[in-house]
Short mmCIF file of C-alpha atoms and ligand atoms in Angstrom, two decimals:
data_model
loop_
_atom_site.label_atom_id
_atom_site.label_comp_id
_atom_site.label_asym_id
_atom_site.label_seq_id
_atom_site.Cartn_x
_atom_site.Cartn_y
_atom_site.Cartn_z
CA MET A 26 116.86 -71.53 118.99
CA SER A 27 117.32 -73.19 122.35
CA TYR A 28 119.07 -71.22 125.01
CA PRO A 29 119.13 -72.90 128.40
CA SER A 30 116.74 -71.00 130.65
CA VAL A 31 118.68 -71.61 133.81
CA TYR A 32 122.41 -71.29 134.11
CA LEU A 33 124.23 -73.37 136.64
CA PRO A 34 127.17 -71.23 137.60
CA THR A 35 130.56 -72.60 138.43
CA ARG A 36 132.23 -69.28 139.14
CA GLY A 37 131.01 -65.80 139.70
CA ARG A 38 127.95 -67.06 141.52
CA PRO A 39 126.08 -63.98 142.69
CA LYS A 40 126.30 -63.54 146.43
CA ARG A 41 123.03 -63.77 148.30
CA ASN A 42 121.80 -60.34 149.10
CA ASP A 43 119.25 -60.09 151.89
CA GLU A 44 117.62 -57.03 150.37
CA VAL A 45 116.70 -58.92 147.24
CA PRO A 46 114.12 -61.68 146.99
CA ALA A 47 115.60 -65.13 146.44
CA LEU A 48 116.70 -65.42 142.84
CA THR A 49 115.28 -68.30 140.88
CA THR A 50 117.35 -67.79 137.76
CA ILE A 51 121.04 -67.21 137.82
CA HIS A 52 122.86 -66.24 134.68
CA ASP A 53 126.57 -66.88 134.73
CA LEU A 54 128.18 -64.35 132.40
CA SER A 55 131.53 -64.58 134.12
CA ALA A 56 133.51 -67.19 132.20
CA ASN A 57 132.91 -66.51 128.48
CA GLU A 58 131.12 -69.80 128.10
CA ASN A 59 128.74 -70.42 125.24
CA ALA A 60 125.18 -69.34 126.07
CA TYR A 61 123.70 -72.38 124.34
CA ALA A 62 123.21 -75.88 125.66
CA PRO A 63 125.13 -78.56 123.71
CA LEU A 64 123.71 -79.67 120.38
CA PRO A 65 121.53 -82.80 120.75
CA SER A 66 123.52 -84.48 117.97
CA VAL A 67 126.79 -83.87 119.83
CA LEU A 68 125.31 -85.11 123.10
CA GLU A 69 124.23 -88.29 121.33
CA VAL A 70 127.79 -88.91 120.13
CA VAL A 71 129.12 -88.30 123.65
CA ARG A 72 126.61 -90.76 125.07
CA ALA A 73 127.70 -93.39 122.54
CA ALA A 74 131.37 -92.73 123.34
CA GLY A 75 130.49 -93.40 126.97
CA GLU A 76 129.93 -97.05 126.05
CA ARG A 77 133.71 -97.35 125.72
CA LEU A 78 134.73 -95.76 129.00
CA GLN A 79 136.48 -98.91 130.21
CA ARG A 80 139.02 -98.40 127.40
CA TYR A 81 141.80 -95.85 127.04
CA PRO A 82 141.17 -93.14 124.48
CA ASP A 83 143.19 -92.95 121.25
CA ARG A 84 146.42 -91.54 122.59
CA PHE A 85 147.20 -89.88 119.27
CA CYS A 86 143.69 -88.48 118.69
CA ARG A 87 143.91 -89.66 115.10
CA GLU A 88 140.36 -88.99 114.01
CA LEU A 89 140.23 -85.52 115.53
CA THR A 90 143.65 -84.62 114.15
CA ALA A 91 142.63 -85.78 110.67
CA SER A 92 139.35 -83.83 110.88
CA LEU A 93 141.16 -80.66 111.91
CA ALA A 94 143.84 -81.09 109.27
CA GLU A 95 141.18 -81.35 106.60
CA ARG A 96 139.09 -78.50 107.97
CA LEU A 97 142.07 -76.12 108.23
CA ALA A 98 143.95 -77.41 105.16
CA VAL A 99 147.14 -78.02 107.12
CA PRO A 100 149.30 -81.15 107.44
CA ALA A 101 148.31 -83.42 110.35
CA GLU A 102 151.89 -83.12 111.66
CA HIS A 103 151.30 -79.42 112.22
CA ILE A 104 148.56 -80.06 114.77
CA ALA A 105 149.03 -80.55 118.51
CA LEU A 106 146.08 -81.22 120.80
CA GLY A 107 145.78 -80.25 124.42
CA VAL A 108 143.60 -80.53 127.49
CA GLY A 109 141.89 -77.29 126.61
CA SER A 110 144.00 -74.58 125.10
CA VAL A 111 145.12 -73.95 128.66
CA GLY A 112 146.80 -77.35 128.43
CA LEU A 113 148.55 -76.19 125.27
CA ILE A 114 149.65 -72.93 126.90
CA GLN A 115 151.36 -75.09 129.51
CA GLN A 116 152.91 -77.20 126.74
CA PHE A 117 154.13 -74.04 124.97
CA VAL A 118 155.66 -72.59 128.12
CA ARG A 119 157.32 -75.84 129.07
CA SER A 120 158.71 -76.57 125.64
CA ALA A 121 159.92 -73.03 124.93
CA ALA A 122 160.79 -71.59 128.30
CA GLY A 123 160.55 -74.14 131.07
CA ALA A 124 162.47 -77.10 132.45
CA GLY A 125 166.17 -76.98 132.97
CA GLU A 126 168.57 -75.04 135.10
CA GLU A 127 168.45 -71.91 133.00
CA ALA A 128 164.68 -71.60 133.26
CA PRO A 129 164.71 -68.71 135.77
CA GLY A 130 166.42 -66.46 133.23
CA ARG A 131 163.90 -67.18 130.51
CA GLU A 132 161.17 -64.74 129.70
CA VAL A 133 157.64 -65.05 128.39
CA ALA A 134 156.15 -61.76 127.15
CA TYR A 135 152.55 -60.69 126.52
CA GLY A 136 150.26 -57.69 126.85
CA TRP A 137 148.51 -57.00 130.11
CA PRO A 138 145.75 -57.29 131.22
CA SER A 139 145.26 -60.47 129.26
CA PHE A 140 144.53 -64.14 129.86
CA GLU A 141 145.38 -65.10 133.42
CA ALA A 142 146.79 -68.47 132.43
CA TYR A 143 149.85 -66.75 130.89
CA PRO A 144 151.43 -65.50 134.14
CA HIS A 145 150.22 -68.47 136.13
CA LEU A 146 151.70 -71.13 133.85
CA THR A 147 154.83 -69.10 133.11
CA ARG A 148 155.67 -68.87 136.81
CA ALA A 149 154.75 -72.52 137.34
CA SER A 150 157.38 -73.51 134.77
CA GLY A 151 160.04 -71.36 136.43
CA ALA A 152 160.21 -68.73 133.68
CA GLU A 153 159.73 -64.96 134.09
CA PRO A 154 156.55 -63.23 132.94
CA VAL A 155 157.09 -59.89 131.17
CA GLN A 156 153.83 -57.92 131.07
CA VAL A 157 153.52 -55.06 128.62
CA PRO A 158 150.66 -52.65 129.41
CA LEU A 159 147.84 -52.39 126.89
CA ARG A 160 147.30 -49.10 125.09
CA ALA A 161 143.67 -48.02 124.70
CA HIS A 162 142.64 -51.47 126.03
CA THR A 163 144.52 -53.07 123.09
CA PHE A 164 147.76 -55.05 122.71
CA ASP A 165 150.54 -52.51 122.09
CA LEU A 166 152.57 -54.46 119.55
CA ASP A 167 155.33 -51.87 119.23
CA ALA A 168 155.91 -51.95 122.97
CA LEU A 169 155.68 -55.75 122.98
CA ALA A 170 158.30 -56.05 120.23
CA GLY A 171 160.43 -53.62 122.22
CA ALA A 172 160.15 -55.86 125.30
CA VAL A 173 161.71 -58.85 123.49
CA THR A 174 165.22 -59.50 124.83
CA GLU A 175 167.84 -62.21 124.38
CA ARG A 176 166.09 -64.06 127.18
CA THR A 177 162.65 -64.06 125.58
CA ARG A 178 161.53 -67.52 124.51
CA LEU A 179 157.84 -67.07 123.96
CA VAL A 180 155.37 -64.25 123.20
CA PHE A 181 151.59 -64.47 123.48
CA VAL A 182 149.34 -62.28 121.35
CA CYS A 183 145.76 -62.74 122.49
CA ASN A 184 143.55 -61.79 119.53
CA PRO A 185 140.82 -60.87 120.42
CA ASN A 186 142.20 -60.10 123.85
CA ASN A 187 140.65 -61.51 126.98
CA PRO A 188 139.41 -59.53 129.02
CA THR A 189 139.08 -56.45 126.77
CA GLY A 190 137.71 -58.01 123.56
CA THR A 191 139.93 -55.76 121.43
CA VAL A 192 141.89 -56.90 118.36
CA VAL A 193 145.11 -56.25 116.52
CA ARG A 194 144.80 -56.06 112.73
CA ARG A 195 146.70 -57.54 109.80
CA ALA A 196 149.18 -54.79 108.94
CA GLU A 197 150.33 -54.13 112.52
CA LEU A 198 150.50 -57.83 113.34
CA GLU A 199 152.61 -58.59 110.26
CA ARG A 200 154.91 -55.69 111.10
CA PHE A 201 155.25 -57.07 114.62
CA LEU A 202 155.99 -60.62 113.42
CA ASP A 203 158.66 -59.21 111.09
CA ARG A 204 160.35 -57.58 114.07
CA VAL A 205 160.41 -60.59 116.43
CA PRO A 206 163.50 -62.78 115.96
CA GLU A 207 162.83 -66.23 114.59
CA ARG A 208 164.18 -67.97 117.69
CA VAL A 209 161.23 -66.59 119.67
CA THR A 210 157.95 -68.50 119.33
CA VAL A 211 154.93 -66.23 118.88
CA VAL A 212 151.61 -67.76 119.91
CA LEU A 213 148.51 -66.19 118.39
CA ASP A 214 145.85 -67.11 120.93
CA GLU A 215 142.65 -67.16 118.90
CA ALA A 216 140.26 -68.64 121.45
CA TYR A 217 137.53 -66.28 120.17
CA ARG A 218 138.36 -66.38 116.45
CA GLU A 219 134.88 -67.55 115.42
CA PHE A 220 133.30 -64.40 116.89
CA VAL A 221 135.50 -62.00 114.88
CA ARG A 222 133.66 -60.02 112.20
CA ASP A 223 136.31 -57.40 111.40
CA ALA A 224 137.81 -58.47 108.05
CA GLU A 225 141.08 -56.71 108.92
CA VAL A 226 141.74 -59.19 111.72
CA PRO A 227 143.92 -61.86 110.15
CA ASP A 228 143.29 -65.58 110.46
CA GLY A 229 146.39 -66.91 112.22
CA ILE A 230 146.33 -69.99 110.00
CA GLU A 231 147.30 -67.74 107.07
CA LEU A 232 150.13 -66.16 109.03
CA TYR A 233 151.73 -69.34 110.40
CA ARG A 234 152.20 -70.98 107.00
CA ASP A 235 155.36 -69.15 105.98
CA ARG A 236 156.56 -68.22 109.48
CA PRO A 237 158.29 -71.09 111.29
CA ASN A 238 158.08 -69.38 114.69
CA VAL A 239 154.37 -68.52 114.60
CA ALA A 240 151.82 -70.83 116.19
CA VAL A 241 148.03 -70.55 116.36
CA LEU A 242 146.05 -71.58 119.40
CA ARG A 243 142.35 -72.45 119.19
CA THR A 244 139.79 -74.14 121.39
CA PHE A 245 136.51 -76.04 121.34
CA SER A 246 135.53 -74.33 124.61
CA LYS A 247 133.97 -71.12 123.35
CA ALA A 248 132.29 -71.05 119.94
CA TYR A 249 131.87 -74.84 119.89
CA GLY A 250 130.44 -74.89 123.40
CA LEU A 251 132.54 -77.73 124.81
CA ALA A 252 134.28 -75.98 127.72
CA GLY A 253 133.40 -78.83 130.07
CA LEU A 254 135.15 -81.46 127.95
CA ARG A 255 138.57 -79.74 127.74
CA VAL A 256 139.98 -79.88 124.25
CA GLY A 257 141.98 -77.32 122.30
CA TYR A 258 144.53 -77.36 119.50
CA ALA A 259 147.58 -75.59 118.22
CA VAL A 260 148.73 -75.29 114.63
CA ALA A 261 152.45 -74.77 114.09
CA ASN A 262 155.26 -75.77 111.80
CA GLU A 263 157.75 -78.45 112.77
CA PRO A 264 159.63 -78.55 115.10
CA VAL A 265 157.34 -76.39 117.25
CA ALA A 266 154.37 -78.74 116.82
CA ALA A 267 156.48 -81.79 117.64
CA ALA A 268 157.84 -80.11 120.78
CA LEU A 269 154.29 -79.33 121.88
CA ARG A 270 153.17 -82.91 121.38
CA GLY A 271 156.19 -84.01 123.38
CA GLN A 272 154.93 -82.00 126.36
CA GLY A 273 151.37 -83.34 126.26
CA THR A 274 150.02 -85.67 128.93
CA PRO A 275 149.73 -89.13 127.35
CA PHE A 276 146.03 -90.07 127.01
CA GLY A 277 145.16 -86.60 128.39
CA ILE A 278 142.39 -85.90 125.88
CA ASN A 279 139.61 -88.24 126.82
CA GLY A 280 137.43 -90.19 124.43
CA LEU A 281 134.29 -88.15 125.08
CA ALA A 282 136.17 -84.94 124.27
CA GLN A 283 137.64 -86.42 121.09
CA ALA A 284 134.27 -87.69 119.90
CA ALA A 285 132.48 -84.45 120.74
CA ALA A 286 135.10 -82.35 118.96
CA VAL A 287 134.88 -84.48 115.80
CA ALA A 288 131.08 -84.30 115.91
CA SER A 289 131.22 -80.53 116.43
CA LEU A 290 133.39 -80.07 113.35
CA GLY A 291 130.75 -82.09 111.52
CA ALA A 292 128.01 -79.82 112.88
CA GLU A 293 129.89 -76.63 112.20
CA ALA A 294 127.17 -74.92 110.17
CA GLU A 295 124.68 -75.35 112.99
CA LEU A 296 127.17 -74.18 115.61
CA MET A 297 128.25 -71.15 113.59
CA ALA A 298 124.60 -70.12 113.19
CA ARG A 299 124.50 -69.91 117.00
CA VAL A 300 127.72 -67.92 116.99
CA GLU A 301 126.06 -65.53 114.55
CA GLU A 302 123.16 -65.06 116.98
CA LEU A 303 125.62 -64.31 119.77
CA VAL A 304 127.42 -61.80 117.57
CA LYS A 305 124.06 -60.06 117.01
CA GLU A 306 123.41 -60.07 120.74
CA ARG A 307 126.88 -58.61 121.25
CA GLY A 308 125.95 -55.75 118.95
CA ARG A 309 122.71 -55.16 120.79
CA LEU A 310 124.41 -55.24 124.19
CA VAL A 311 127.23 -52.88 123.20
CA ALA A 312 124.83 -50.45 121.50
CA GLY A 313 122.49 -50.50 124.49
CA LEU A 314 125.28 -49.80 126.94
CA ARG A 315 126.67 -46.97 124.84
CA ALA A 316 123.20 -45.49 124.49
CA THR A 317 123.04 -45.08 128.25
CA GLY A 318 126.44 -43.42 128.30
CA TRP A 319 128.81 -46.27 129.13
CA THR A 320 132.20 -46.53 127.49
CA VAL A 321 132.62 -49.90 125.79
CA PRO A 322 135.78 -50.67 123.80
CA GLU A 323 135.14 -52.29 120.40
CA THR A 324 134.83 -56.04 120.99
CA GLU A 325 135.23 -58.94 118.56
CA ALA A 326 134.73 -61.68 121.15
CA ASN A 327 131.74 -63.20 122.99
CA PHE A 328 132.23 -60.75 125.84
CA LEU A 329 132.71 -57.06 126.44
CA TRP A 330 134.80 -54.94 128.75
CA LEU A 331 133.69 -52.03 130.87
CA PRO A 332 136.78 -50.11 132.01
CA LEU A 333 135.16 -48.88 135.23
CA LEU A 334 138.29 -48.65 137.41
CA GLU A 335 137.21 -48.09 141.02
CA GLU A 336 133.50 -48.42 140.11
CA SER A 337 134.00 -52.00 138.92
CA GLU A 338 133.02 -53.71 142.13
CA ALA A 339 129.84 -51.67 142.53
CA PHE A 340 128.80 -52.58 138.99
CA GLY A 341 129.56 -56.26 139.63
CA ALA A 342 127.52 -56.17 142.84
CA ALA A 343 124.57 -54.56 141.07
CA CYS A 344 124.63 -57.35 138.48
CA SER A 345 124.78 -59.98 141.22
CA ALA A 346 121.73 -58.46 142.84
CA VAL A 347 119.65 -59.24 139.75
CA GLY A 348 121.05 -62.74 139.38
CA VAL A 349 123.77 -62.07 136.84
CA GLY A 350 127.32 -63.15 137.56
CA VAL A 351 129.95 -61.07 135.75
CA ARG A 352 133.71 -61.08 136.09
CA THR A 353 134.95 -58.18 138.17
CA PHE A 354 138.61 -57.14 138.03
CA PRO A 355 138.82 -54.86 141.08
CA GLY A 356 140.16 -51.43 140.23
CA GLU A 357 140.25 -52.24 136.50
CA GLY A 358 136.99 -53.21 134.95
CA VAL A 359 134.16 -55.66 134.48
CA ARG A 360 134.07 -58.38 131.83
CA ILE A 361 130.62 -59.49 130.75
CA THR A 362 130.00 -62.55 128.59
CA VAL A 363 127.34 -62.16 125.92
CA GLY A 364 124.56 -64.44 127.11
CA ALA A 365 121.02 -65.27 126.14
CA PRO A 366 118.83 -62.24 125.35
CA GLU A 367 117.13 -62.49 128.74
CA ALA A 368 120.44 -62.29 130.59
CA ASN A 369 121.69 -59.46 128.39
CA ASP A 370 118.48 -57.56 129.10
CA LEU A 371 119.20 -57.81 132.82
CA VAL A 372 122.67 -56.34 132.25
CA LEU A 373 121.18 -53.50 130.19
CA GLY A 374 118.67 -52.85 132.96
CA VAL A 375 121.39 -52.59 135.60
CA ALA A 376 123.49 -50.34 133.38
CA ALA A 377 120.55 -48.02 132.62
CA ARG A 378 119.67 -47.78 136.29
CA LEU A 379 123.25 -47.03 137.38
CA ALA A 380 123.67 -44.45 134.62
CA SER A 381 120.62 -42.41 135.60
C1 PLP B 412 138.91 -69.23 127.30
C2 PLP B 412 140.26 -68.98 126.75
C3 PLP B 412 141.05 -70.03 126.32
C4 PLP B 412 140.50 -71.40 126.25
O1 PLP B 412 140.73 -72.17 127.32
P1 PLP B 412 140.39 -73.71 127.25
O2 PLP B 412 141.44 -74.28 128.10
O3 PLP B 412 140.51 -74.15 125.83
O4 PLP B 412 139.02 -73.85 127.78
C5 PLP B 412 142.30 -69.76 125.79
N1 PLP B 412 142.75 -68.52 125.69
C6 PLP B 412 142.00 -67.48 126.08
C7 PLP B 412 142.52 -66.11 125.89
C8 PLP B 412 140.75 -67.68 126.63
O5 PLP B 412 140.03 -66.65 127.02
#
């Protein structure tokens, strides 16, 4: 077990607080990154791939596509790769709802709050975001189906949902997919799929097979721990997959990312053992918070949500003061990534102190 002892934060860096001694360790639990350092075997492959940096990468990512096709038991033509799954979200929005004079009338619907890339990239493409409020911190699929109009081109279902960690289950999701017209593409964003332990949460790969308008979005950023290399993938039937590939940046997925992703699929057992440890830590963190009286919605991701409303900022500040960066949504809640045990203990300490 090798957790990095020091986290180098990129976002959510705790603000210096004069009342607190200088912090030597800073735990960044703000971005849902993997708590573990990269696998040595994957780093070795990346180093070797660095020997070829003067060359362009494989534009068609053939090895990675073939590895994914085999791993997921899908045809290679059903796979589209992107510069992170954020890159694919952009490709989805552009291919389904963007570009062209009619773009302003086109709608992209999803639950809210959810992943911030949805509104950002929808607006950037000239389409209209339609945000359907969550119910009990969970995607309200009946309301979402009801929000589909003639102008809807694309729907995102984030499962588990970021930032709340909640899930929609098989029966309700199938009912929803039956209601959405086939001309609307439904993206099942499964960025946290590997952390799901609820057997009633369907694997999107099963659902897409006989539904031409359903696409599955996955990433190497979270469970596989490669957020810094930027590689994600979508699985969809033709012509959706072909349209996605058509929107990709040529040579956008660099050679280091391709090599690391292939190596990570090869080291899956080792990586999933780490995921299992994080799932256990998630259980410990949620149980500990509830024991001190905090309300924590059921989470199936590598993070949890505290719906603290106007107390959110105070909670975030208290975490900062002990060297833990969390993601504060002012007036709504706090999202906390499950980190190494030491970092989670600090969160539990803050929560216990604020509760008493
Ligand atoms: C983190 C995350 C992603 C993944 O983004 P990458 O671009 O692959 O790093 C996608 N969707 C959701 C909901 C996320 O939280």
